[in-house]
Short mmCIF file of N, CA, C and O and ligand atoms in Angstrom, two decimals:
data_model
loop_
_atom_site.label_atom_id
_atom_site.label_comp_id
_atom_site.label_asym_id
_atom_site.label_seq_id
_atom_site.Cartn_x
_atom_site.Cartn_y
_atom_site.Cartn_z
N MET A 30 0.85 -1.19 0.00
CA MET A 30 0.00 0.00 0.00
C MET A 30 0.89 1.24 0.00
O MET A 30 1.89 1.27 0.73
N PRO A 31 0.54 2.29 -0.77
CA PRO A 31 1.35 3.52 -0.76
C PRO A 31 1.39 4.17 0.63
O PRO A 31 0.42 4.03 1.39
N ASP A 32 2.48 4.86 0.93
CA ASP A 32 2.62 5.51 2.24
C ASP A 32 1.43 6.42 2.56
O ASP A 32 0.95 6.42 3.70
N LEU A 33 0.99 7.19 1.57
CA LEU A 33 -0.12 8.13 1.84
C LEU A 33 -1.34 7.37 2.36
O LEU A 33 -1.97 7.80 3.33
N ASP A 34 -1.67 6.24 1.75
CA ASP A 34 -2.84 5.46 2.19
C ASP A 34 -2.63 4.91 3.59
O ASP A 34 -3.56 4.88 4.41
N LEU A 35 -1.41 4.46 3.87
CA LEU A 35 -1.12 3.93 5.21
C LEU A 35 -1.27 5.02 6.27
O LEU A 35 -1.82 4.79 7.36
N ILE A 36 -0.78 6.21 5.96
CA ILE A 36 -0.87 7.32 6.91
C ILE A 36 -2.33 7.70 7.14
O ILE A 36 -2.79 7.83 8.29
N LEU A 37 -3.09 7.87 6.06
CA LEU A 37 -4.49 8.27 6.20
C LEU A 37 -5.28 7.20 6.95
O LEU A 37 -6.09 7.51 7.83
N GLN A 38 -5.02 5.94 6.63
CA GLN A 38 -5.73 4.85 7.29
C GLN A 38 -5.42 4.82 8.79
O GLN A 38 -6.31 4.61 9.62
N SER A 39 -4.16 5.04 9.13
CA SER A 39 -3.80 4.98 10.55
C SER A 39 -4.35 6.20 11.31
O SER A 39 -4.75 6.07 12.46
N LEU A 40 -4.41 7.36 10.66
CA LEU A 40 -5.00 8.53 11.32
C LEU A 40 -6.50 8.34 11.51
O LEU A 40 -7.07 8.76 12.53
N GLU A 41 -7.14 7.68 10.54
CA GLU A 41 -8.57 7.36 10.71
C GLU A 41 -8.77 6.42 11.88
O GLU A 41 -9.72 6.55 12.65
N ALA A 42 -7.87 5.44 12.01
CA ALA A 42 -7.97 4.49 13.12
C ALA A 42 -7.84 5.23 14.46
O ALA A 42 -8.58 4.95 15.41
N LEU A 43 -6.94 6.20 14.53
CA LEU A 43 -6.78 6.99 15.76
C LEU A 43 -8.08 7.72 16.09
O LEU A 43 -8.55 7.69 17.23
N ALA A 44 -8.68 8.35 15.07
CA ALA A 44 -9.92 9.10 15.29
C ALA A 44 -11.05 8.16 15.71
O ALA A 44 -11.85 8.48 16.59
N GLU A 45 -11.10 6.98 15.11
CA GLU A 45 -12.14 6.00 15.47
C GLU A 45 -12.00 5.53 16.92
O GLU A 45 -12.98 5.42 17.65
N ARG A 46 -10.75 5.23 17.31
CA ARG A 46 -10.53 4.67 18.66
C ARG A 46 -10.66 5.72 19.74
O ARG A 46 -11.15 5.45 20.83
N GLU A 47 -10.16 6.94 19.44
CA GLU A 47 -10.05 7.94 20.51
C GLU A 47 -11.11 9.03 20.44
O GLU A 47 -11.25 9.79 21.39
N GLY A 48 -11.84 9.15 19.32
CA GLY A 48 -12.68 10.33 19.17
C GLY A 48 -11.76 11.53 19.05
O GLY A 48 -10.97 11.60 18.12
N ASP A 49 -11.81 12.44 20.03
CA ASP A 49 -10.86 13.54 20.06
C ASP A 49 -9.53 13.01 20.60
O ASP A 49 -9.45 12.63 21.77
N PRO A 50 -8.48 12.99 19.77
CA PRO A 50 -7.22 12.41 20.23
C PRO A 50 -6.39 13.36 21.10
O PRO A 50 -5.35 12.95 21.63
N ALA A 51 -6.83 14.63 21.26
CA ALA A 51 -6.00 15.60 21.98
C ALA A 51 -5.62 15.12 23.39
O ALA A 51 -4.44 15.21 23.76
N PRO A 52 -6.56 14.60 24.19
CA PRO A 52 -6.16 14.21 25.56
C PRO A 52 -5.03 13.18 25.59
O PRO A 52 -4.07 13.34 26.36
N VAL A 53 -5.09 12.15 24.76
CA VAL A 53 -4.03 11.13 24.83
C VAL A 53 -2.71 11.67 24.29
O VAL A 53 -1.63 11.33 24.79
N ILE A 54 -2.80 12.53 23.27
CA ILE A 54 -1.56 13.05 22.69
C ILE A 54 -0.85 13.99 23.67
O ILE A 54 0.36 13.86 23.91
N TYR A 55 -1.59 14.90 24.28
CA TYR A 55 -0.94 15.82 25.23
C TYR A 55 -0.51 15.09 26.51
O TYR A 55 0.51 15.44 27.10
N ALA A 56 -1.27 14.08 26.93
CA ALA A 56 -0.85 13.31 28.12
C ALA A 56 0.50 12.65 27.84
O ALA A 56 1.41 12.66 28.68
N ARG A 57 0.65 12.08 26.64
CA ARG A 57 1.91 11.41 26.30
C ARG A 57 3.05 12.43 26.16
O ARG A 57 4.17 12.18 26.59
N LEU A 58 2.75 13.58 25.56
CA LEU A 58 3.78 14.62 25.40
C LEU A 58 4.27 15.10 26.76
O LEU A 58 5.49 15.21 27.00
N PHE A 59 3.33 15.37 27.69
CA PHE A 59 3.72 15.91 29.00
C PHE A 59 4.37 14.84 29.88
O PHE A 59 5.18 15.18 30.75
N ALA A 60 4.04 13.58 29.65
CA ALA A 60 4.71 12.51 30.41
C ALA A 60 6.19 12.46 30.01
O ALA A 60 7.07 12.28 30.85
N ALA A 61 6.46 12.63 28.71
CA ALA A 61 7.84 12.57 28.22
C ALA A 61 8.59 13.88 28.49
O ALA A 61 9.81 13.88 28.67
N HIS A 62 7.86 15.01 28.47
CA HIS A 62 8.49 16.34 28.60
C HIS A 62 7.67 17.18 29.59
O HIS A 62 6.95 18.10 29.17
N PRO A 63 7.76 16.87 30.88
CA PRO A 63 6.89 17.53 31.87
C PRO A 63 7.03 19.06 31.87
O PRO A 63 6.08 19.76 32.20
N GLU A 64 8.20 19.55 31.46
CA GLU A 64 8.42 21.00 31.50
C GLU A 64 7.53 21.75 30.51
O GLU A 64 7.34 22.96 30.63
N LEU A 65 6.97 21.04 29.53
CA LEU A 65 6.15 21.72 28.51
C LEU A 65 4.75 22.07 29.00
O LEU A 65 4.10 22.96 28.46
N GLU A 66 4.27 21.35 30.01
CA GLU A 66 2.88 21.54 30.43
C GLU A 66 2.62 22.99 30.87
O GLU A 66 1.56 23.56 30.59
N ALA A 67 3.62 23.58 31.55
CA ALA A 67 3.45 24.94 32.07
C ALA A 67 3.24 25.96 30.96
O ALA A 67 2.66 27.03 31.19
N LEU A 68 3.70 25.65 29.74
CA LEU A 68 3.54 26.60 28.62
C LEU A 68 2.07 26.80 28.26
O LEU A 68 1.72 27.76 27.59
N PHE A 69 1.21 25.85 28.69
CA PHE A 69 -0.19 25.90 28.26
C PHE A 69 -1.14 26.33 29.38
O PHE A 69 -2.34 26.13 29.28
N VAL A 70 -0.59 26.94 30.45
CA VAL A 70 -1.46 27.31 31.59
C VAL A 70 -2.57 28.29 31.19
O VAL A 70 -3.65 28.27 31.76
N MET A 71 -2.28 29.13 30.18
CA MET A 71 -3.30 30.12 29.77
C MET A 71 -4.39 29.47 28.92
O MET A 71 -5.45 30.06 28.70
N ASP A 72 -4.14 28.27 28.46
CA ASP A 72 -5.08 27.58 27.55
C ASP A 72 -6.11 26.81 28.37
O ASP A 72 -6.18 25.59 28.32
N THR A 73 -6.95 27.55 29.10
CA THR A 73 -7.83 26.90 30.08
C THR A 73 -8.88 26.00 29.43
O THR A 73 -9.31 25.03 30.03
N ASP A 74 -9.32 26.33 28.21
CA ASP A 74 -10.36 25.50 27.57
C ASP A 74 -9.78 24.51 26.56
O ASP A 74 -10.54 23.81 25.87
N GLY A 75 -8.45 24.42 26.45
CA GLY A 75 -7.84 23.47 25.52
C GLY A 75 -7.91 23.90 24.06
O GLY A 75 -7.51 23.14 23.17
N GLY A 76 -8.39 25.12 23.81
CA GLY A 76 -8.56 25.58 22.43
C GLY A 76 -7.24 25.69 21.67
O GLY A 76 -7.15 25.30 20.50
N VAL A 77 -6.22 26.23 22.34
CA VAL A 77 -4.92 26.38 21.69
C VAL A 77 -4.35 24.99 21.38
O VAL A 77 -3.88 24.73 20.26
N ARG A 78 -4.44 24.09 22.38
CA ARG A 78 -3.91 22.73 22.15
C ARG A 78 -4.65 22.05 21.01
O ARG A 78 -4.04 21.34 20.20
N GLY A 79 -5.96 22.27 20.92
CA GLY A 79 -6.75 21.66 19.85
C GLY A 79 -6.33 22.17 18.48
O GLY A 79 -6.10 21.39 17.56
N SER A 80 -6.20 23.51 18.34
CA SER A 80 -5.86 24.01 17.00
C SER A 80 -4.41 23.72 16.65
O SER A 80 -4.07 23.49 15.48
N MET A 81 -3.54 23.66 17.67
CA MET A 81 -2.15 23.28 17.42
C MET A 81 -2.06 21.84 16.89
O MET A 81 -1.32 21.56 15.94
N LEU A 82 -2.86 20.98 17.49
CA LEU A 82 -2.86 19.58 17.05
C LEU A 82 -3.43 19.47 15.63
O LEU A 82 -2.88 18.75 14.79
N GLN A 83 -4.51 20.22 15.37
CA GLN A 83 -5.09 20.19 14.02
C GLN A 83 -4.08 20.65 12.98
O GLN A 83 -3.93 20.04 11.91
N GLN A 84 -3.37 21.73 13.31
CA GLN A 84 -2.34 22.25 12.40
C GLN A 84 -1.24 21.20 12.16
O GLN A 84 -0.73 21.06 11.05
N SER A 85 -0.92 20.46 13.22
CA SER A 85 0.12 19.43 13.10
C SER A 85 -0.35 18.28 12.22
O SER A 85 0.41 17.75 11.39
N PHE A 86 -1.62 17.87 12.38
CA PHE A 86 -2.18 16.83 11.48
C PHE A 86 -2.16 17.33 10.04
O PHE A 86 -1.79 16.58 9.12
N ASP A 87 -2.56 18.58 9.83
CA ASP A 87 -2.57 19.14 8.46
C ASP A 87 -1.17 19.07 7.85
O ASP A 87 -1.02 18.74 6.67
N CYS A 88 -0.16 19.38 8.68
CA CYS A 88 1.23 19.33 8.18
C CYS A 88 1.62 17.91 7.81
O CYS A 88 2.19 17.68 6.73
N LEU A 89 1.31 16.98 8.69
CA LEU A 89 1.70 15.59 8.43
C LEU A 89 1.04 15.08 7.14
O LEU A 89 1.69 14.44 6.30
N ILE A 90 -0.25 15.38 6.98
CA ILE A 90 -0.96 14.92 5.78
C ILE A 90 -0.40 15.60 4.54
O ILE A 90 -0.21 14.97 3.49
N ASP A 91 -0.09 16.89 4.67
CA ASP A 91 0.47 17.61 3.53
C ASP A 91 1.82 17.02 3.12
O ASP A 91 2.10 16.86 1.92
N VAL A 92 2.66 16.70 4.09
CA VAL A 92 3.96 16.09 3.76
C VAL A 92 3.73 14.74 3.09
O VAL A 92 4.37 14.41 2.09
N ALA A 93 2.78 13.96 3.62
CA ALA A 93 2.49 12.65 3.03
C ALA A 93 2.00 12.79 1.59
O ALA A 93 2.29 11.93 0.75
N GLU A 94 1.29 13.88 1.32
CA GLU A 94 0.77 14.12 -0.03
C GLU A 94 1.79 14.79 -0.93
O GLU A 94 1.53 15.00 -2.11
N GLY A 95 2.93 15.19 -0.36
CA GLY A 95 3.93 15.91 -1.16
C GLY A 95 3.48 17.32 -1.48
O GLY A 95 3.85 17.88 -2.52
N GLY A 96 2.67 17.91 -0.60
CA GLY A 96 2.12 19.25 -0.85
C GLY A 96 3.11 20.36 -0.54
O GLY A 96 4.25 20.11 -0.12
N ALA A 97 2.64 21.60 -0.72
CA ALA A 97 3.50 22.77 -0.56
C ALA A 97 3.22 23.53 0.72
O ALA A 97 3.87 24.53 1.02
N LEU A 98 2.21 23.05 1.50
CA LEU A 98 1.75 23.79 2.67
C LEU A 98 2.68 23.65 3.88
O LEU A 98 2.96 24.62 4.59
N ALA A 99 3.13 22.44 4.12
CA ALA A 99 3.87 22.15 5.35
C ALA A 99 5.15 23.00 5.50
O ALA A 99 5.40 23.52 6.60
N PRO A 100 5.94 23.17 4.43
CA PRO A 100 7.14 23.99 4.62
C PRO A 100 6.80 25.41 5.05
O PRO A 100 7.52 26.00 5.88
N VAL A 101 5.69 25.95 4.54
CA VAL A 101 5.29 27.32 4.89
C VAL A 101 4.83 27.38 6.34
O VAL A 101 5.26 28.24 7.12
N ILE A 102 3.95 26.44 6.72
CA ILE A 102 3.43 26.42 8.10
C ILE A 102 4.57 26.21 9.09
O ILE A 102 4.68 26.92 10.09
N LEU A 103 5.40 25.23 8.81
CA LEU A 103 6.46 24.90 9.77
C LEU A 103 7.47 26.03 9.90
O LEU A 103 7.95 26.33 11.00
N GLY A 104 7.76 26.70 8.80
CA GLY A 104 8.68 27.84 8.84
C GLY A 104 8.11 28.95 9.72
O GLY A 104 8.81 29.51 10.57
N ALA A 105 6.81 29.24 9.54
CA ALA A 105 6.17 30.31 10.31
C ALA A 105 6.06 29.93 11.78
O ALA A 105 6.35 30.75 12.67
N GLU A 106 5.65 28.69 12.04
CA GLU A 106 5.47 28.28 13.44
C GLU A 106 6.80 28.17 14.19
O GLU A 106 6.85 28.38 15.39
N ARG A 107 7.86 27.85 13.45
CA ARG A 107 9.17 27.80 14.10
C ARG A 107 9.51 29.19 14.67
O ARG A 107 9.98 29.31 15.79
N VAL A 108 9.23 30.21 13.88
CA VAL A 108 9.49 31.59 14.33
C VAL A 108 8.56 31.94 15.50
O VAL A 108 8.99 32.41 16.55
N ASN A 109 7.24 31.67 15.34
CA ASN A 109 6.27 31.97 16.42
C ASN A 109 6.66 31.28 17.72
O ASN A 109 6.60 31.87 18.79
N HIS A 110 7.01 30.00 17.62
CA HIS A 110 7.28 29.23 18.84
C HIS A 110 8.57 29.64 19.53
O HIS A 110 8.70 29.45 20.73
N GLY A 111 9.47 30.26 18.76
CA GLY A 111 10.66 30.82 19.40
C GLY A 111 10.24 31.89 20.41
O GLY A 111 10.79 31.96 21.51
N THR A 112 9.21 32.66 20.06
CA THR A 112 8.75 33.72 20.97
C THR A 112 7.95 33.14 22.14
O THR A 112 7.78 33.80 23.15
N TYR A 113 7.43 31.91 22.02
CA TYR A 113 6.70 31.29 23.14
C TYR A 113 7.66 30.55 24.08
O TYR A 113 7.22 29.97 25.07
N GLY A 114 8.94 30.50 23.74
CA GLY A 114 9.90 29.79 24.58
C GLY A 114 9.92 28.29 24.36
O GLY A 114 10.31 27.52 25.24
N VAL A 115 9.50 27.84 23.17
CA VAL A 115 9.50 26.41 22.86
C VAL A 115 10.82 26.04 22.18
O VAL A 115 11.15 26.61 21.14
N PRO A 116 11.58 25.12 22.74
CA PRO A 116 12.84 24.71 22.08
C PRO A 116 12.55 24.10 20.71
O PRO A 116 11.55 23.41 20.55
N GLU A 117 13.44 24.35 19.74
CA GLU A 117 13.16 23.93 18.36
C GLU A 117 12.99 22.42 18.18
O GLU A 117 12.16 21.98 17.42
N ASN A 118 13.80 21.65 18.90
CA ASN A 118 13.71 20.20 18.68
C ASN A 118 12.41 19.61 19.21
O ASN A 118 12.12 18.44 19.01
N MET A 119 11.59 20.44 19.87
CA MET A 119 10.32 19.94 20.39
C MET A 119 9.30 19.67 19.29
O MET A 119 8.37 18.90 19.49
N PHE A 120 9.45 20.30 18.13
CA PHE A 120 8.54 19.97 17.03
C PHE A 120 8.68 18.49 16.68
O PHE A 120 7.69 17.81 16.47
N ASP A 121 9.92 18.03 16.64
CA ASP A 121 10.15 16.60 16.35
C ASP A 121 9.47 15.75 17.42
O ASP A 121 8.84 14.74 17.11
N ALA A 122 9.61 16.17 18.68
CA ALA A 122 9.01 15.40 19.78
C ALA A 122 7.49 15.35 19.64
O ALA A 122 6.86 14.32 19.93
N PHE A 123 6.90 16.44 19.16
CA PHE A 123 5.44 16.47 19.03
C PHE A 123 4.98 15.52 17.93
O PHE A 123 4.04 14.74 18.11
N PHE A 124 5.66 15.55 16.79
CA PHE A 124 5.27 14.65 15.70
C PHE A 124 5.51 13.18 16.07
O PHE A 124 4.71 12.31 15.71
N THR A 125 6.57 12.94 16.79
CA THR A 125 6.84 11.56 17.23
C THR A 125 5.77 11.09 18.23
O THR A 125 5.33 9.93 18.19
N THR A 126 5.33 12.01 19.09
CA THR A 126 4.27 11.68 20.05
C THR A 126 2.98 11.31 19.31
O THR A 126 2.28 10.36 19.70
N ILE A 127 2.67 12.06 18.25
CA ILE A 127 1.47 11.73 17.46
C ILE A 127 1.61 10.30 16.91
O ILE A 127 0.68 9.49 17.03
N ARG A 128 2.77 9.98 16.34
CA ARG A 128 2.98 8.63 15.80
C ARG A 128 2.82 7.57 16.90
O ARG A 128 2.17 6.54 16.70
N ASP A 129 3.37 7.84 18.07
CA ASP A 129 3.29 6.86 19.15
C ASP A 129 1.85 6.64 19.61
O ASP A 129 1.48 5.52 19.98
N CYS A 130 1.05 7.69 19.57
CA CYS A 130 -0.37 7.55 19.95
C CYS A 130 -1.15 6.79 18.87
O CYS A 130 -2.05 6.00 19.20
N VAL A 131 -0.82 7.02 17.61
CA VAL A 131 -1.45 6.26 16.53
C VAL A 131 -1.13 4.78 16.70
O VAL A 131 -2.01 3.91 16.64
N LYS A 132 0.13 4.50 16.96
CA LYS A 132 0.59 3.12 17.15
C LYS A 132 -0.13 2.46 18.33
O LYS A 132 -0.63 1.33 18.22
N ALA A 133 -0.23 3.19 19.44
CA ALA A 133 -0.89 2.64 20.63
C ALA A 133 -2.37 2.39 20.35
O ALA A 133 -2.93 1.37 20.77
N ALA A 134 -3.01 3.33 19.62
CA ALA A 134 -4.44 3.19 19.34
C ALA A 134 -4.70 2.00 18.43
O ALA A 134 -5.71 1.32 18.55
N MET A 135 -3.78 1.72 17.51
CA MET A 135 -3.99 0.63 16.56
C MET A 135 -3.71 -0.74 17.16
O MET A 135 -4.21 -1.76 16.66
N GLY A 136 -2.92 -0.78 18.20
CA GLY A 136 -2.64 -2.05 18.86
C GLY A 136 -2.08 -3.08 17.88
O GLY A 136 -1.11 -2.80 17.18
N THR A 137 -2.72 -4.24 17.82
CA THR A 137 -2.20 -5.32 16.99
C THR A 137 -2.36 -5.05 15.49
O THR A 137 -1.78 -5.75 14.67
N GLU A 138 -3.14 -4.03 15.13
CA GLU A 138 -3.28 -3.68 13.70
C GLU A 138 -2.08 -2.90 13.18
O GLU A 138 -1.95 -2.68 11.97
N TRP A 139 -1.23 -2.44 14.09
CA TRP A 139 -0.01 -1.71 13.68
C TRP A 139 0.99 -2.74 13.15
O TRP A 139 1.46 -3.59 13.88
N THR A 140 1.30 -2.63 11.87
CA THR A 140 2.21 -3.59 11.24
C THR A 140 3.50 -2.89 10.82
O THR A 140 3.60 -1.65 10.90
N ALA A 141 4.45 -3.68 10.35
CA ALA A 141 5.73 -3.13 9.87
C ALA A 141 5.49 -2.14 8.72
O ALA A 141 6.26 -1.19 8.54
N GLU A 142 4.41 -2.38 7.96
CA GLU A 142 4.09 -1.47 6.85
C GLU A 142 3.77 -0.06 7.38
O GLU A 142 4.24 0.95 6.86
N PHE A 143 2.91 0.00 8.42
CA PHE A 143 2.59 1.30 9.02
C PHE A 143 3.83 1.91 9.64
O PHE A 143 4.07 3.12 9.53
N ASP A 144 4.62 1.08 10.30
CA ASP A 144 5.82 1.56 10.96
C ASP A 144 6.77 2.21 9.95
O ASP A 144 7.31 3.30 10.20
N GLY A 145 6.94 1.57 8.81
CA GLY A 145 7.83 2.10 7.77
C GLY A 145 7.31 3.42 7.21
O GLY A 145 8.07 4.38 7.04
N ALA A 146 5.99 3.46 6.94
CA ALA A 146 5.40 4.68 6.36
C ALA A 146 5.57 5.85 7.34
O ALA A 146 5.91 6.97 6.94
N TRP A 147 5.35 5.59 8.64
CA TRP A 147 5.48 6.67 9.63
C TRP A 147 6.93 7.08 9.82
O TRP A 147 7.22 8.27 9.99
N SER A 148 7.87 6.13 9.80
CA SER A 148 9.29 6.50 9.92
C SER A 148 9.70 7.43 8.79
O SER A 148 10.38 8.44 9.01
N ARG A 149 9.26 7.09 7.58
CA ARG A 149 9.61 7.94 6.43
C ARG A 149 8.94 9.31 6.55
O ARG A 149 9.55 10.35 6.27
N LEU A 150 7.68 9.32 6.98
CA LEU A 150 6.95 10.59 7.11
C LEU A 150 7.61 11.48 8.17
O LEU A 150 7.79 12.69 7.96
N LEU A 151 7.97 10.89 9.31
CA LEU A 151 8.59 11.70 10.37
C LEU A 151 9.93 12.25 9.92
O LEU A 151 10.26 13.41 10.19
N ALA A 152 10.71 11.44 9.20
CA ALA A 152 12.01 11.92 8.73
C ALA A 152 11.83 13.11 7.79
O ALA A 152 12.55 14.11 7.89
N ARG A 153 10.83 13.03 6.91
CA ARG A 153 10.61 14.13 5.96
C ARG A 153 10.06 15.37 6.67
O ARG A 153 10.43 16.50 6.36
N THR A 154 9.16 15.17 7.62
CA THR A 154 8.57 16.30 8.34
C THR A 154 9.62 16.98 9.20
O THR A 154 9.70 18.22 9.26
N GLU A 155 10.45 16.19 9.87
CA GLU A 155 11.46 16.76 10.74
C GLU A 155 12.52 17.51 9.94
O GLU A 155 13.04 18.53 10.40
N ALA A 156 12.81 17.04 8.74
CA ALA A 156 13.76 17.76 7.88
C ALA A 156 13.20 19.14 7.55
O ALA A 156 13.93 20.13 7.53
N LEU A 157 11.88 19.22 7.33
CA LEU A 157 11.26 20.53 7.06
C LEU A 157 11.22 21.40 8.31
O LEU A 157 11.45 22.60 8.26
N ALA A 158 10.89 20.76 9.46
CA ALA A 158 10.77 21.51 10.71
C ALA A 158 12.11 22.12 11.11
O ALA A 158 12.15 23.20 11.72
N ASP A 159 13.19 21.45 10.76
CA ASP A 159 14.52 21.93 11.14
C ASP A 159 15.13 22.87 10.09
O ASP A 159 16.19 23.43 10.32
N ALA A 160 14.47 22.96 8.93
CA ALA A 160 15.09 23.65 7.79
C ALA A 160 15.40 25.12 8.09
O ALA A 160 14.74 25.73 8.91
C1 HEM B 21 6.18 20.14 21.66
C2 HEM B 21 6.04 20.99 20.65
C3 HEM B 21 5.24 22.27 20.79
C4 HEM B 21 5.05 23.06 21.89
C5 HEM B 21 5.60 22.89 23.31
C6 HEM B 21 4.18 24.14 21.48
C7 HEM B 21 3.74 25.16 22.31
C8 HEM B 21 2.77 26.08 21.98
C9 HEM B 21 2.25 27.08 22.87
C10 HEM B 21 2.71 27.30 24.32
C11 HEM B 21 1.31 27.78 22.21
C12 HEM B 21 0.47 28.93 22.75
C13 HEM B 21 1.19 30.23 22.56
C14 HEM B 21 0.41 31.42 23.06
O1 HEM B 21 -0.72 31.61 22.61
O2 HEM B 21 0.96 32.10 23.92
C15 HEM B 21 1.23 27.23 20.87
C16 HEM B 21 0.38 27.68 19.88
C17 HEM B 21 0.31 27.14 18.63
N1 HEM B 21 1.07 26.13 18.11
FE1 HEM B 21 2.44 25.05 19.14
N2 HEM B 21 3.87 23.99 20.16
C18 HEM B 21 4.50 22.86 19.69
C19 HEM B 21 4.44 22.34 18.41
C20 HEM B 21 3.67 22.85 17.39
C21 HEM B 21 3.64 22.34 16.04
C22 HEM B 21 4.46 21.16 15.53
C23 HEM B 21 2.75 23.11 15.35
C24 HEM B 21 2.33 23.07 13.90
C25 HEM B 21 2.80 22.33 12.97
C26 HEM B 21 2.21 24.08 16.25
C27 HEM B 21 1.26 25.01 15.94
C28 HEM B 21 0.71 25.93 16.80
C29 HEM B 21 -0.34 26.85 16.45
C30 HEM B 21 -1.04 26.96 15.09
C31 HEM B 21 -0.61 27.61 17.60
C32 HEM B 21 -1.66 28.69 17.77
C33 HEM B 21 -2.96 28.03 18.19
C34 HEM B 21 -4.05 29.03 18.51
O3 HEM B 21 -3.76 30.03 19.16
O4 HEM B 21 -5.19 28.78 18.11
N3 HEM B 21 2.79 23.90 17.49
N4 HEM B 21 2.13 26.21 20.75
#
């Protein structure tokens, strides 16, 4: 199966299993990087975390599709996040956290095929995020 189909299928599986995936994704992110939680104290209704996650999904799908959007978004957000005090390598951590939650949600349905597609996608996304 092409990588794009594997990525879309696995993201659908995440949405089916979790409904709103934001709680599991941020729980996993803050477990691995507890210092990040304090950055979101002003986000009392979770709105910022929700739109940040949506933007991240849009980037991942755009990279999987070979689109032109992700380099623009990631370039702009890298600058914005510098002013929020977010270390640059944290973008990689966020995308990896999304992959880990997809993998956990899929359980035994996660195969080497999905693993390969996500490894390639993360490598390409992180190359753009660091550019
Ligand atoms: C671990 C990695 C990240 C951390 C710790 C982080 C942190 C933050 C924080 C603290 C804010 C709120 C800033 C404020 O309003 O004062 C924010 C907003 C935002 N972030 Fe991130 N960010 C991360 C990764 C990303 C990534 C990868 C993207 C997109 C590809 C992204 C997109 C956004 C967007 C679009 C907003 C504005 C949301 C809104 O106000 O509606 N972030 N981020």
